[in-house]
Every structure is written in structure tokens, then in C-alpha cells.
PDB file of C-alpha atoms in Angstrom:
ATOM      1  CA  UNK Y  92      60.097 204.547 -51.966  1.00 41.00           C
ATOM      2  CA  UNK Y  93      61.602 207.549 -50.268  1.00 45.00           C
ATOM      3  CA  UNK Y  94      63.132 209.828 -52.894  1.00 46.00           C
ATOM      4  CA  UNK Y  95      66.236 211.977 -52.391  1.00 47.00           C
ATOM      5  CA  UNK Y  96      65.569 215.424 -50.945  1.00 47.00           C
ATOM      6  CA  UNK Y  97      66.482 218.457 -52.950  1.00 47.00           C
ATOM      7  CA  UNK Y  98      69.506 220.484 -51.999  1.00 47.00           C
ATOM      8  CA  UNK Y  99      71.210 217.556 -50.230  1.00 46.00           C
ATOM      9  CA  UNK Y 100      75.000 217.426 -50.290  1.00 50.00           C
ATOM     10  CA  UNK Y 101      77.262 214.609 -51.398  1.00 54.00           C
ATOM     11  CA  UNK Y 102      76.329 211.431 -49.576  1.00 54.00           C
ATOM     12  CA  UNK Y 103      78.976 209.652 -47.577  1.00 59.00           C
ATOM     13  CA  UNK Y 104      80.230 206.422 -49.152  1.00 52.00           C
ATOM     14  CA  UNK Y 105      80.913 203.623 -46.690  1.00 59.00           C
ATOM     15  CA  UNK Y 106      83.192 200.700 -47.537  1.00 53.00           C
ATOM     16  CA  UNK Y 107      82.902 197.356 -45.838  1.00 59.00           C
ATOM     17  CA  UNK Y 108      86.326 196.672 -44.343  1.00 59.00           C
ATOM     18  CA  UNK Y 109      85.799 192.910 -44.386  1.00 56.00           C
ATOM     19  CA  UNK Y 110      85.899 192.961 -48.200  1.00 54.00           C
ATOM     20  CA  UNK Y 111      89.357 194.556 -48.079  1.00 55.00           C
ATOM     21  CA  UNK Y 112      90.731 191.885 -45.760  1.00 56.00           C
ATOM     22  CA  UNK Y 113      93.010 189.523 -47.755  1.00 54.00           C
ATOM     23  CA  UNK Y 114      91.974 185.908 -47.890  1.00 52.00           C
ATOM     24  CA  UNK Y 115      93.904 183.406 -45.824  1.00 53.00           C
ATOM     25  CA  UNK Y 116      95.488 181.171 -48.438  1.00 50.00           C
ATOM     26  CA  UNK Y 117      98.093 179.562 -46.178  1.00 54.00           C
ATOM     27  CA  UNK Y 118      98.431 175.789 -46.190  1.00 55.00           C
ATOM     28  CA  UNK Y 119      97.030 174.022 -43.168  1.00 61.00           C
ATOM     29  CA  UNK Y 120      99.892 173.094 -40.733  1.00 66.00           C
ATOM     30  CA  UNK Y 121      98.326 169.698 -40.128  1.00 70.00           C
ATOM     31  CA  UNK Y 122      98.475 168.999 -43.876  1.00 69.00           C
ATOM     32  CA  UNK Y 123     102.169 169.961 -43.934  1.00 73.00           C
ATOM     33  CA  UNK Y 124     102.838 167.662 -40.994  1.00 77.00           C
ATOM     34  CA  UNK Y 125     101.100 164.758 -42.738  1.00 75.00           C
ATOM     35  CA  UNK Y 126     103.151 165.338 -45.887  1.00 76.00           C
ATOM     36  CA  UNK Y 127     106.402 165.398 -43.894  1.00 79.00           C
ATOM     37  CA  UNK Y 128     105.453 162.151 -42.178  1.00 80.00           C
ATOM     38  CA  UNK Y 129     104.696 160.521 -45.525  1.00 78.00           C
ATOM     39  CA  UNK Y 130     108.048 161.647 -46.909  1.00 80.00           C
ATOM     40  CA  UNK Y 131     109.827 160.214 -43.858  1.00 82.00           C
ATOM     41  CA  UNK Y 132     107.980 156.914 -44.247  1.00 80.00           C
ATOM     42  CA  UNK Y 133     108.941 156.673 -47.916  1.00 80.00           C
ATOM     43  CA  UNK Y 134     112.559 157.531 -47.052  1.00 80.00           C
ATOM     44  CA  UNK Y 135     112.625 154.831 -44.357  1.00 81.00           C
ATOM     45  CA  UNK Y 136     111.170 152.290 -46.780  1.00 79.00           C
ATOM     46  CA  UNK Y 137     113.799 153.166 -49.388  1.00 77.00           C
ATOM     47  CA  UNK Y 138     116.558 152.780 -46.783  1.00 79.00           C
ATOM     48  CA  UNK Y 139     115.234 149.361 -45.756  1.00 78.00           C
ATOM     49  CA  UNK Y 140     115.192 148.167 -49.362  1.00 75.00           C
ATOM     50  CA  UNK Y 141     118.676 149.549 -49.959  1.00 75.00           C
ATOM     51  CA  UNK Y 142     119.973 147.772 -46.825  1.00 76.00           C
ATOM     52  CA  UNK Y 143     118.351 144.544 -47.958  1.00 73.00           C
ATOM     53  CA  UNK Y 144     119.959 144.841 -51.391  1.00 73.00           C
ATOM     54  CA  UNK Y 145     123.338 145.519 -49.751  1.00 71.00           C
ATOM     55  CA  UNK Y 146     122.950 142.408 -47.609  1.00 72.00           C
ATOM     56  CA  UNK Y 147     122.098 140.315 -50.639  1.00 65.00           C
ATOM     57  CA  UNK Y 148     125.025 141.838 -52.517  1.00 63.00           C
ATOM     58  CA  UNK Y 149     127.373 140.936 -49.640  1.00 63.00           C
ATOM     59  CA  UNK Y 150     126.799 137.226 -50.098  1.00 58.00           C
ATOM     60  CA  UNK Y 151     129.890 135.365 -51.367  1.00 54.00           C
ATOM     61  CA  UNK Y 152     130.083 134.805 -55.077  1.00 50.00           C
ATOM     62  CA  UNK Y 153     131.389 131.548 -56.469  1.00 47.00           C
ATOM     63  CA  UNK Y 154     131.506 130.974 -60.182  1.00 46.00           C
ATOM     64  CA  UNK Y 155     130.998 127.560 -61.701  1.00 45.00           C
ATOM     65  CA  UNK Y 156     134.679 127.273 -62.721  1.00 41.00           C
ATOM     66  CA  UNK Y 157     136.435 129.417 -60.101  1.00 43.00           C
ATOM     67  CA  UNK Y 158     134.934 128.861 -56.654  1.00 42.00           C
ATOM     68  CA  UNK Y 159     136.098 131.113 -53.839  1.00 45.00           C
ATOM     69  CA  UNK Y 160     138.460 130.141 -51.088  1.00 44.00           C
ATOM     70  CA  UNK Y 161     137.300 128.590 -47.895  1.00 42.00           C
ATOM     71  CA  UNK Y 162     136.029 130.810 -45.074  1.00 40.00           C
ATOM     72  CA  UNK Y 163     138.813 132.172 -42.920  1.00 40.00           C
ATOM     73  CA  UNK Y 164     141.455 132.372 -45.684  1.00 41.00           C
ATOM     74  CA  UNK Y 165     142.695 135.661 -47.068  1.00 40.00           C
ATOM     75  CA  UNK Y 166     145.048 136.655 -49.820  1.00 40.00           C
ATOM     76  CA  UNK Y 167     148.620 136.098 -48.870  1.00 41.00           C
ATOM     77  CA  UNK Y 168     147.708 133.698 -46.019  1.00 41.00           C
ATOM     78  CA  UNK Y 169     150.139 130.758 -45.990  1.00 41.00           C
ATOM     79  CA  UNK Y 170     148.860 127.256 -46.300  1.00 43.00           C
ATOM     80  CA  UNK Y 171     148.714 125.280 -43.058  1.00 43.00           C
ATOM     81  CA  UNK Y 172     150.628 122.377 -44.393  1.00 42.00           C
ATOM     82  CA  UNK Y 173     151.762 121.117 -47.719  1.00 43.00           C
ATOM     83  CA  UNK Y 174     151.849 117.567 -46.484  1.00 45.00           C
ATOM     84  CA  UNK Y 175     149.082 115.185 -45.747  1.00 46.00           C
ATOM     85  CA  UNK Y 176     148.663 113.160 -42.597  1.00 46.00           C
ATOM     86  CA  UNK Y 177     150.815 110.379 -44.035  1.00 46.00           C
ATOM     87  CA  UNK Y 178     153.619 112.691 -44.998  1.00 48.00           C
ATOM     88  CA  UNK Y 179     152.659 112.833 -48.654  1.00 45.00           C
ATOM     89  CA  UNK Y 180     152.378 116.263 -50.236  1.00 47.00           C
ATOM     90  CA  UNK Y 181     148.784 117.690 -50.469  1.00 49.00           C
ATOM     91  CA  UNK Y 182     147.129 118.317 -53.738  1.00 46.00           C
ATOM     92  CA  UNK Y 183     147.893 121.983 -54.437  1.00 45.00           C
ATOM     93  CA  UNK Y 184     144.578 122.359 -56.326  1.00 45.00           C
ATOM     94  CA  UNK Y 185     142.529 120.701 -53.583  1.00 46.00           C
ATOM     95  CA  UNK Y 186     141.260 123.863 -51.826  1.00 45.00           C
ATOM     96  CA  UNK Y 187     140.586 125.587 -55.144  1.00 45.00           C
ATOM     97  CA  UNK Y 188     139.040 122.669 -56.935  1.00 46.00           C
ATOM     98  CA  UNK Y 189     135.489 123.325 -58.153  1.00 48.00           C
ATOM     99  CA  UNK Y 190     132.625 122.176 -55.931  1.00 54.00           C
ATOM    100  CA  UNK Y 191     129.651 121.489 -58.202  1.00 55.00           C
ATOM    101  CA  UNK Y 192     127.273 121.064 -55.241  1.00 59.00           C
ATOM    102  CA  UNK Y 193     127.675 124.737 -54.263  1.00 63.00           C
ATOM    103  CA  UNK Y 194     126.969 126.168 -57.733  1.00 65.00           C
ATOM    104  CA  UNK Y 195     123.128 125.835 -57.651  1.00 73.00           C
ATOM    105  CA  UNK Y 196     122.998 127.518 -54.245  1.00 77.00           C
ATOM    106  CA  UNK Y 197     124.797 130.627 -55.475  1.00 74.00           C
ATOM    107  CA  UNK Y 198     122.773 130.724 -58.663  1.00 81.00           C
ATOM    108  CA  UNK Y 199     119.611 130.555 -56.524  1.00 82.00           C
ATOM    109  CA  UNK Y 200     120.887 133.448 -54.381  1.00 82.00           C
ATOM    110  CA  UNK Y 201     121.580 135.515 -57.507  1.00 84.00           C
ATOM    111  CA  UNK Y 202     118.123 134.823 -58.926  1.00 83.00           C
ATOM    112  CA  UNK Y 203     116.572 135.666 -55.571  1.00 83.00           C
ATOM    113  CA  UNK Y 204     118.518 138.916 -55.430  1.00 84.00           C
ATOM    114  CA  UNK Y 205     117.462 139.879 -58.970  1.00 85.00           C
ATOM    115  CA  UNK Y 206     113.831 139.085 -58.174  1.00 86.00           C
ATOM    116  CA  UNK Y 207     113.899 141.234 -55.027  1.00 84.00           C
ATOM    117  CA  UNK Y 208     115.494 144.117 -56.921  1.00 83.00           C
ATOM    118  CA  UNK Y 209     112.744 143.969 -59.553  1.00 84.00           C
ATOM    119  CA  UNK Y 210     110.077 143.856 -56.845  1.00 84.00           C
ATOM    120  CA  UNK Y 211     111.661 146.852 -55.161  1.00 84.00           C
ATOM    121  CA  UNK Y 212     111.675 148.859 -58.394  1.00 83.00           C
ATOM    122  CA  UNK Y 213     108.016 148.068 -59.106  1.00 85.00           C
ATOM    123  CA  UNK Y 214     106.970 148.766 -55.525  1.00 84.00           C
ATOM    124  CA  UNK Y 215     108.864 152.053 -55.461  1.00 82.00           C
ATOM    125  CA  UNK Y 216     107.208 153.067 -58.725  1.00 84.00           C
ATOM    126  CA  UNK Y 217     103.740 152.293 -57.332  1.00 83.00           C
ATOM    127  CA  UNK Y 218     104.498 154.184 -54.111  1.00 83.00           C
ATOM    128  CA  UNK Y 219     105.730 157.224 -56.035  1.00 83.00           C
ATOM    129  CA  UNK Y 220     102.658 157.238 -58.290  1.00 84.00           C
ATOM    130  CA  UNK Y 221     100.313 156.903 -55.313  1.00 83.00           C
ATOM    131  CA  UNK Y 222     102.078 159.706 -53.474  1.00 82.00           C
ATOM    132  CA  UNK Y 223     101.956 162.029 -56.486  1.00 86.00           C
ATOM    133  CA  UNK Y 224      98.259 161.249 -56.997  1.00 82.00           C
ATOM    134  CA  UNK Y 225      97.583 161.963 -53.339  1.00 83.00           C
ATOM    135  CA  UNK Y 226      99.476 165.252 -53.479  1.00 83.00           C
ATOM    136  CA  UNK Y 227      97.550 166.287 -56.593  1.00 84.00           C
ATOM    137  CA  UNK Y 228      94.196 165.435 -55.005  1.00 86.00           C
ATOM    138  CA  UNK Y 229      95.094 167.306 -51.829  1.00 84.00           C
ATOM    139  CA  UNK Y 230      96.090 170.328 -53.880  1.00 84.00           C
ATOM    140  CA  UNK Y 231      92.786 170.244 -55.766  1.00 85.00           C
ATOM    141  CA  UNK Y 232      90.865 169.837 -52.514  1.00 87.00           C
ATOM    142  CA  UNK Y 233      92.683 172.799 -51.023  1.00 86.00           C
ATOM    143  CA  UNK Y 234      91.955 175.010 -54.039  1.00 84.00           C
ATOM    144  CA  UNK Y 235      88.278 173.998 -54.056  1.00 87.00           C
ATOM    145  CA  UNK Y 236      88.019 174.685 -50.331  1.00 86.00           C
ATOM    146  CA  UNK Y 237      89.497 178.141 -50.807  1.00 86.00           C
ATOM    147  CA  UNK Y 238      87.093 178.837 -53.660  1.00 87.00           C
ATOM    148  CA  UNK Y 239      84.106 177.693 -51.571  1.00 89.00           C
ATOM    149  CA  UNK Y 240      85.184 179.889 -48.667  1.00 86.00           C
ATOM    150  CA  UNK Y 241      85.589 182.875 -50.983  1.00 89.00           C
ATOM    151  CA  UNK Y 242      82.163 182.365 -52.565  1.00 88.00           C
ATOM    152  CA  UNK Y 243      80.594 181.913 -49.142  1.00 86.00           C
ATOM    153  CA  UNK Y 244      82.119 185.148 -47.900  1.00 88.00           C
ATOM    154  CA  UNK Y 245      80.995 186.945 -51.046  1.00 87.00           C
ATOM    155  CA  UNK Y 246      77.459 185.588 -50.603  1.00 86.00           C
ATOM    156  CA  UNK Y 247      77.354 186.732 -46.978  1.00 86.00           C
ATOM    157  CA  UNK Y 248      78.460 190.225 -47.974  1.00 86.00           C
ATOM    158  CA  UNK Y 249      75.853 190.476 -50.733  1.00 85.00           C
ATOM    159  CA  UNK Y 250      73.166 189.211 -48.343  1.00 85.00           C
ATOM    160  CA  UNK Y 251      74.081 191.800 -45.726  1.00 85.00           C
ATOM    161  CA  UNK Y 252      74.033 194.521 -48.369  1.00 82.00           C
ATOM    162  CA  UNK Y 253      70.568 193.489 -49.568  1.00 81.00           C
ATOM    163  CA  UNK Y 254      69.291 193.369 -46.004  1.00 80.00           C
ATOM    164  CA  UNK Y 255      70.599 196.863 -45.366  1.00 80.00           C
ATOM    165  CA  UNK Y 256      68.893 198.122 -48.531  1.00 74.00           C
ATOM    166  CA  UNK Y 257      65.606 196.514 -47.515  1.00 68.00           C
ATOM    167  CA  UNK Y 258      65.804 197.978 -44.014  1.00 68.00           C
ATOM    168  CA  UNK Y 259      66.277 201.473 -45.492  1.00 62.00           C
ATOM    169  CA  UNK Y 260      63.209 201.139 -47.742  1.00 58.00           C
ATOM    170  CA  UNK Y 261      59.856 202.548 -46.620  1.00 60.00           C
ATOM    171  CA  UNK Y 262      56.632 201.274 -48.153  1.00 56.00           C
ATOM    172  CA  UNK Y 263      53.362 203.213 -48.000  1.00 60.00           C
ATOM    173  CA  UNK Y 264      50.124 201.266 -48.353  1.00 56.00           C
ATOM    174  CA  UNK Y 265      46.805 203.031 -48.876  1.00 59.00           C
ATOM    175  CA  UNK Y 266      43.373 201.448 -48.505  1.00 57.00           C
ATOM    176  CA  UNK Y 267      40.234 202.659 -50.234  1.00 55.00           C
ATOM    177  CA  UNK Y 268      37.540 202.541 -47.563  1.00 54.00           C
ATOM    178  CA  UNK Y 269      35.052 204.488 -49.672  1.00 53.00           C
ATOM    179  CA  UNK Y 270      33.667 201.329 -51.247  1.00 55.00           C
ATOM    180  CA  UNK Y 271      30.214 200.245 -50.026  1.00 61.00           C
ATOM    181  CA  UNK Y 272      29.324 196.657 -49.425  1.00 62.00           C
ATOM    182  CA  UNK Y 273      26.832 195.637 -52.139  1.00 72.00           C
ATOM    183  CA  UNK Y 274      24.388 193.557 -50.090  1.00 76.00           C
ATOM    184  CA  UNK Y 275      21.678 193.722 -52.746  1.00 80.00           C
ATOM    185  CA  UNK Y 276      23.962 192.212 -55.337  1.00 80.00           C
ATOM    186  CA  UNK Y 277      25.063 189.465 -52.952  1.00 82.00           C
ATOM    187  CA  UNK Y 278      21.440 188.643 -52.042  1.00 83.00           C
ATOM    188  CA  UNK Y 279      20.429 188.587 -55.704  1.00 84.00           C
ATOM    189  CA  UNK Y 280      23.337 186.280 -56.543  1.00 86.00           C
ATOM    190  CA  UNK Y 281      22.467 183.868 -53.721  1.00 84.00           C
ATOM    191  CA  UNK Y 282      18.779 183.941 -54.725  1.00 84.00           C
ATOM    192  CA  UNK Y 283      19.700 183.162 -58.318  1.00 86.00           C
ATOM    193  CA  UNK Y 284      21.818 180.244 -57.165  1.00 86.00           C
ATOM    194  CA  UNK Y 285      18.971 178.814 -55.074  1.00 82.00           C
ATOM    195  CA  UNK Y 286      16.500 179.274 -57.921  1.00 85.00           C
ATOM    196  CA  UNK Y 287      18.876 177.478 -60.225  1.00 86.00           C
ATOM    197  CA  UNK Y 288      19.156 174.648 -57.731  1.00 85.00           C
ATOM    198  CA  UNK Y 289      15.349 174.513 -57.353  1.00 82.00           C
ATOM    199  CA  UNK Y 290      14.837 174.528 -61.119  1.00 83.00           C
ATOM    200  CA  UNK Y 291      17.338 171.738 -61.599  1.00 83.00           C
ATOM    201  CA  UNK Y 292      15.777 169.773 -58.747  1.00 81.00           C
ATOM    202  CA  UNK Y 293      12.284 170.243 -60.242  1.00 80.00           C
ATOM    203  CA  UNK Y 294      13.494 169.163 -63.655  1.00 82.00           C
ATOM    204  CA  UNK Y 295      15.227 166.140 -62.183  1.00 84.00           C
ATOM    205  CA  UNK Y 296      12.073 165.238 -60.174  1.00 80.00           C
ATOM    206  CA  UNK Y 297       9.831 165.580 -63.240  1.00 82.00           C
ATOM    207  CA  UNK Y 298      12.215 163.484 -65.277  1.00 83.00           C
ATOM    208  CA  UNK Y 299      12.286 160.832 -62.583  1.00 83.00           C
ATOM    209  CA  UNK Y 300       8.472 160.795 -62.287  1.00 77.00           C
ATOM    210  CA  UNK Y 301       8.120 160.627 -66.062  1.00 83.00           C
ATOM    211  CA  UNK Y 302      10.431 157.632 -66.134  1.00 86.00           C
ATOM    212  CA  UNK Y 303       8.457 155.962 -63.356  1.00 82.00           C
ATOM    213  CA  UNK Y 304       5.172 156.718 -65.177  1.00 80.00           C
ATOM    214  CA  UNK Y 305       6.466 155.178 -68.394  1.00 85.00           C
ATOM    215  CA  UNK Y 306       7.634 152.108 -66.485  1.00 85.00           C
ATOM    216  CA  UNK Y 307       4.235 151.759 -64.769  1.00 82.00           C
ATOM    217  CA  UNK Y 308       2.433 152.329 -68.067  1.00 80.00           C
ATOM    218  CA  UNK Y 309       4.496 149.638 -69.714  1.00 85.00           C
ATOM    219  CA  UNK Y 310       3.845 147.288 -66.821  1.00 83.00           C
ATOM    220  CA  UNK Y 311       0.084 148.051 -66.911  1.00 80.00           C
ATOM    221  CA  UNK Y 312      -0.044 147.432 -70.641  1.00 81.00           C
ATOM    222  CA  UNK Y 313       1.714 144.122 -70.177  1.00 83.00           C
ATOM    223  CA  UNK Y 314      -0.631 143.135 -67.381  1.00 81.00           C
ATOM    224  CA  UNK Y 315      -3.672 144.207 -69.517  1.00 79.00           C
ATOM    225  CA  UNK Y 316      -2.445 141.975 -72.320  1.00 83.00           C
ATOM    226  CA  UNK Y 317      -2.014 139.135 -69.867  1.00 83.00           C
ATOM    227  CA  UNK Y 318      -5.533 139.779 -68.541  1.00 83.00           C
ATOM    228  CA  UNK Y 319      -7.032 139.747 -72.031  1.00 83.00           C
ATOM    229  CA  UNK Y 320      -5.198 136.538 -72.777  1.00 84.00           C
ATOM    230  CA  UNK Y 321      -6.519 135.027 -69.575  1.00 84.00           C
ATOM    231  CA  UNK Y 322     -10.090 136.109 -70.422  1.00 84.00           C
ATOM    232  CA  UNK Y 323      -9.783 134.563 -73.857  1.00 85.00           C
ATOM    233  CA  UNK Y 324      -8.585 131.300 -72.360  1.00 87.00           C
ATOM    234  CA  UNK Y 325     -11.460 131.398 -69.839  1.00 87.00           C
ATOM    235  CA  UNK Y 326     -13.992 131.948 -72.694  1.00 84.00           C
ATOM    236  CA  UNK Y 327     -12.583 129.026 -74.628  1.00 86.00           C
ATOM    237  CA  UNK Y 328     -12.703 126.830 -71.550  1.00 87.00           C
ATOM    238  CA  UNK Y 329     -16.337 127.909 -70.903  1.00 84.00           C
ATOM    239  CA  UNK Y 330     -17.343 127.011 -74.433  1.00 86.00           C
ATOM    240  CA  UNK Y 331     -15.565 123.689 -74.094  1.00 87.00           C
ATOM    241  CA  UNK Y 332     -17.389 123.001 -70.842  1.00 86.00           C
ATOM    242  CA  UNK Y 333     -20.741 123.865 -72.432  1.00 85.00           C
ATOM    243  CA  UNK Y 334     -20.081 121.588 -75.380  1.00 85.00           C
ATOM    244  CA  UNK Y 335     -19.063 118.747 -73.138  1.00 87.00           C
ATOM    245  CA  UNK Y 336     -22.119 119.339 -70.970  1.00 83.00           C
ATOM    246  CA  UNK Y 337     -24.354 119.210 -74.068  1.00 82.00           C
ATOM    247  CA  UNK Y 338     -22.782 115.944 -75.146  1.00 83.00           C
ATOM    248  CA  UNK Y 339     -23.286 114.510 -71.671  1.00 84.00           C
ATOM    249  CA  UNK Y 340     -26.943 115.557 -71.658  1.00 80.00           C
ATOM    250  CA  UNK Y 341     -27.418 114.019 -75.125  1.00 81.00           C
ATOM    251  CA  UNK Y 342     -25.944 110.756 -73.959  1.00 81.00           C
ATOM    252  CA  UNK Y 343     -28.202 110.750 -70.918  1.00 78.00           C
ATOM    253  CA  UNK Y 344     -31.324 111.275 -73.098  1.00 76.00           C
ATOM    254  CA  UNK Y 345     -30.679 108.214 -75.213  1.00 70.00           C
TER     255      UNK Y 345
END
């Protein structure tokens, strides 16, 4: 490495301006637009449910004992006629008499309204929870993205700094050419290897021939025993032939 020269002055310190640049931590405009659209959609949905509830609430209410007046009548409106078609006075309680057939219909409307209100409350709760979960996940994603960008920028700066340090480093390599090639040693080593191979080959050949010799010797001994056995059998057969021949000759001489 190149060492500092003596008598040098104070070295100039350079600062990378990119490290002093503040990070861009602003929220993406497209993300803001998506959030505004989601808020508008939720607001529209709430308005639709509120309008539906108002429509259900505007239905006429008739109790089981006090049914409402007929359509088209208002408070203070005079009765059309107090007399019937035959001139007899009308029943003053006729228009206000209870109508049992209309009671189940209004009770059904009330139950339907209550059911829709409960569904709206549950649906609104689910929508709010989903929106809050989405906002939280988007916030975490944004923070992780900023952290990744910061670490990436820091890594790039450190890499550039290391590259600049390596480029400023000088390496001196020296080679010792005074060494002489030892041909005698190499030749002796190769010769020893060949002699070792020849010795092992000779030993293997002798071992193989010895094994073959023992096998042939064993075979020859076995064949010699067979030959002796055959000779013994031939001798016995010869003696048997001679005996039989003597008996035949004796029979002929009688």
C-alpha cells in the first residue's frame, strides 16, 4: 500500500452531497386518490342505507287497536256524509273501526325494517373494520418501502466508497526468478515412480504365477492319484483274466 508522504499538509475532506439530501417521505398521490375514492364510496353506501331506512320509516303505522285513517283524509277534514245511501245515519265508528286483516302486514313491515337496520349495522361494522385494516396495511407497506429505499441508498453509497478506496490502492507484486528448475529431482522422482510400478507389477505377476503353479500342481496330483487308481484296477482285472484263463484251460484238459 502507498503510505503517506512526509511533510504533507492537511488533506482535503470531501463529503458526498447525496448523503445530505433529505429522503422523500411524501405519500404517493395515487395512494391518496385511492383513499379519497374509498371514503366517497363508503359515504355513498351510508347515504343509500340511510335513505332506505327513511323510506321504511315513512310507511304508515297502524296499531292493532287504533288503525289509521283512510288514505286521502287529514285532520280536520269533514266527513263526506253522515247518512247512508238509504238516508240512515252512518256508523260514526265505521272509518275508524279496527281492521284485523291489515295488522299482520304492518307487523311484517316493522319486522322487515328492524331486520334491515340490523343488517346495515353489521355491514357498516364490517366495512369499517376492513377499511381500517386496509389503511393499517398500507401504512405498514409505505413504511417498509421507505426503509428499503433508505437501506438501498445506504448500500449504494457504501459500495461506491469501497470502490473508490480500492481504485486508490496500489499493489506491488514481486517474483523470485532466481530459483532454478530442479530437473534431476524431477527425473529421480519419475524414475522412482516407474520402479515402484515395475516392482508392484513383478510382485503381482509372481503371485499370479505362483497361484497358477499351485493350481496345476493340485490338478497334477489329482490326476496322478486317478492314474494310480486306474493302474490298480487294470492290475486287478489282469489277475482276474489270468485266473479265468487258467480255469478255462483246466476245464479243457479234463
